[in-house]
Coordinates of C-alpha atoms in Angstrom, one line a residue:
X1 CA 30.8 -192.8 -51.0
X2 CA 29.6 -189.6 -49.8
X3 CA 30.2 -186.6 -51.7
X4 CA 29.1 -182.0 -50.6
X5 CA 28.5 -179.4 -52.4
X6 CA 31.0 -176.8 -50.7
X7 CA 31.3 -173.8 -51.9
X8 CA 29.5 -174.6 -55.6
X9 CA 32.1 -177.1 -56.2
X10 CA 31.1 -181.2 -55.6
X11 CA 33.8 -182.8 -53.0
X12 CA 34.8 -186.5 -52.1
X13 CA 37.3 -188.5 -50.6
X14 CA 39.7 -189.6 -52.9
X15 CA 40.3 -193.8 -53.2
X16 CA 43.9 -193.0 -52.1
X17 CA 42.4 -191.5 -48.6
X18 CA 42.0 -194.8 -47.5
X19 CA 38.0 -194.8 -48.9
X20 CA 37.1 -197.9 -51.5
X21 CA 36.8 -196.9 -54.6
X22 CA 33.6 -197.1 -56.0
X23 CA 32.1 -197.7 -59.3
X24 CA 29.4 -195.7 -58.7
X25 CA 31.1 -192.9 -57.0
X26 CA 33.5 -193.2 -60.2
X27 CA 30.5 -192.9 -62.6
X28 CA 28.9 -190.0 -60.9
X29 CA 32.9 -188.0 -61.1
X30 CA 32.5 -188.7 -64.8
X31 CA 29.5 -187.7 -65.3
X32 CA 30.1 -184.4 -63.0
X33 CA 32.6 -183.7 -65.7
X34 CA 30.3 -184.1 -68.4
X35 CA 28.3 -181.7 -66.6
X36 CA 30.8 -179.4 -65.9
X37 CA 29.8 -179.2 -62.4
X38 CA 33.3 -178.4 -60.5
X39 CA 34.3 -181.5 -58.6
X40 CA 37.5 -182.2 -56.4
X41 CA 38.9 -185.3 -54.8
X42 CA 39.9 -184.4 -51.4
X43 CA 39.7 -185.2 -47.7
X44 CA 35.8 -184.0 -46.1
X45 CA 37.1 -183.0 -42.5
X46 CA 33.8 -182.8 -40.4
X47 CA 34.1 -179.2 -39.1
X48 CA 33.4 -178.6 -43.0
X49 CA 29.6 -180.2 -42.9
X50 CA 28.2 -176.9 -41.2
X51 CA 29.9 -175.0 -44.4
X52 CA 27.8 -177.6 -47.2
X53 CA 24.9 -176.8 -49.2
X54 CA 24.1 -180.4 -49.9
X55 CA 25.1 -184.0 -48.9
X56 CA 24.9 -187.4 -50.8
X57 CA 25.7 -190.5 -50.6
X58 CA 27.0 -193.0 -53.8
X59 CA 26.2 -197.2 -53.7
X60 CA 25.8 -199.2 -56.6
X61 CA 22.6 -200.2 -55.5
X62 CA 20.9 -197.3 -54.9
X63 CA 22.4 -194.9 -57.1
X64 CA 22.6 -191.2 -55.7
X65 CA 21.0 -190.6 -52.0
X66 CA 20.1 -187.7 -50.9
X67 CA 21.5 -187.2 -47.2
X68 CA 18.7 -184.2 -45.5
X69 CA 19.7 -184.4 -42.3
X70 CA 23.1 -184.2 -40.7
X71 CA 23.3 -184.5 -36.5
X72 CA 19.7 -184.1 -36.0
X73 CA 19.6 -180.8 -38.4
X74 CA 18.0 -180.5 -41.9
X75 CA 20.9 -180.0 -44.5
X76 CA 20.2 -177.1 -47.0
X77 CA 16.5 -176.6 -46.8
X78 CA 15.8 -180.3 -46.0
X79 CA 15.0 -181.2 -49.5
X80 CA 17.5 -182.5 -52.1
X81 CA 19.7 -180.2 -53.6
X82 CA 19.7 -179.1 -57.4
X83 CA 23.5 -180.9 -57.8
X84 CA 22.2 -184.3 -56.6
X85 CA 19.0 -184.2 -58.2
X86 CA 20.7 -183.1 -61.4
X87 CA 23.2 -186.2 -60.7
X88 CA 20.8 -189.0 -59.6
X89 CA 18.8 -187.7 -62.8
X90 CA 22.4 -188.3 -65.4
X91 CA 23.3 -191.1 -63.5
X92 CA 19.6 -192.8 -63.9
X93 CA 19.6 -191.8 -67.8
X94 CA 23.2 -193.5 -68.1
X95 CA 22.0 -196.6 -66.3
X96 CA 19.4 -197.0 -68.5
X97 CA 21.5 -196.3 -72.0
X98 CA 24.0 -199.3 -70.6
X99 CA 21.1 -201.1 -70.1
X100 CA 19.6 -200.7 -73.7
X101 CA 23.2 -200.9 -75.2
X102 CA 23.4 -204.4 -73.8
X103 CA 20.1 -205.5 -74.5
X104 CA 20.9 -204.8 -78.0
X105 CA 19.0 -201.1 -78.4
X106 CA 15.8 -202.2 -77.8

């Protein structure tokens, strides 16, 4: 999934817009809320990206991935931006509090 930072508020594509929905994308909404960073489900339209302060992308893989370039230009300052390094950090920290909960809090 990829998810901006437009305008101080996070951004997505909602499921219903035709994008899968995604665990991971789902996680990182929840824990957005946590956060109380401002985040809104609603269609990205391209002529937006030149109006973003920061880009990533969601897999279940990989977690939260920094995107620092957009059409051959660095996005932001070309270095990850503090809403996606503030989310790949709560989304790490949650992964591995799952991962003790099921391994019985060792």
């Amino acid at each position: 999934s990829v998810f901006v930072v437009r305008r101080g508020d996070l951004v997505t594509h909602p499921a219903a817009a035709g994008v899968l929905p995604g665990v991971t994308s789902a996680r990182v909404l929840a824990l957005a809320a946590k956060a109380r960073l401002p985040a809104v489900e609603r269609p990205l339209h391209r002529d937006e990206l030149a109006e973003v302060s920061e880009v990533f992308l969601t897999n279940s893989t990989k977690g939260v991935v920094p995107v620092l370039e957009l059409d051959g230009k660095p996005g932001g300052n070309g270095k990850p931006g503090p809403a996606t390094l503030r989310l790949q950090k709560l989304l790490d920290e949650d992964t591995r509090r799952e991962l003790d909960e099921q391994r019985g809090g060792r």
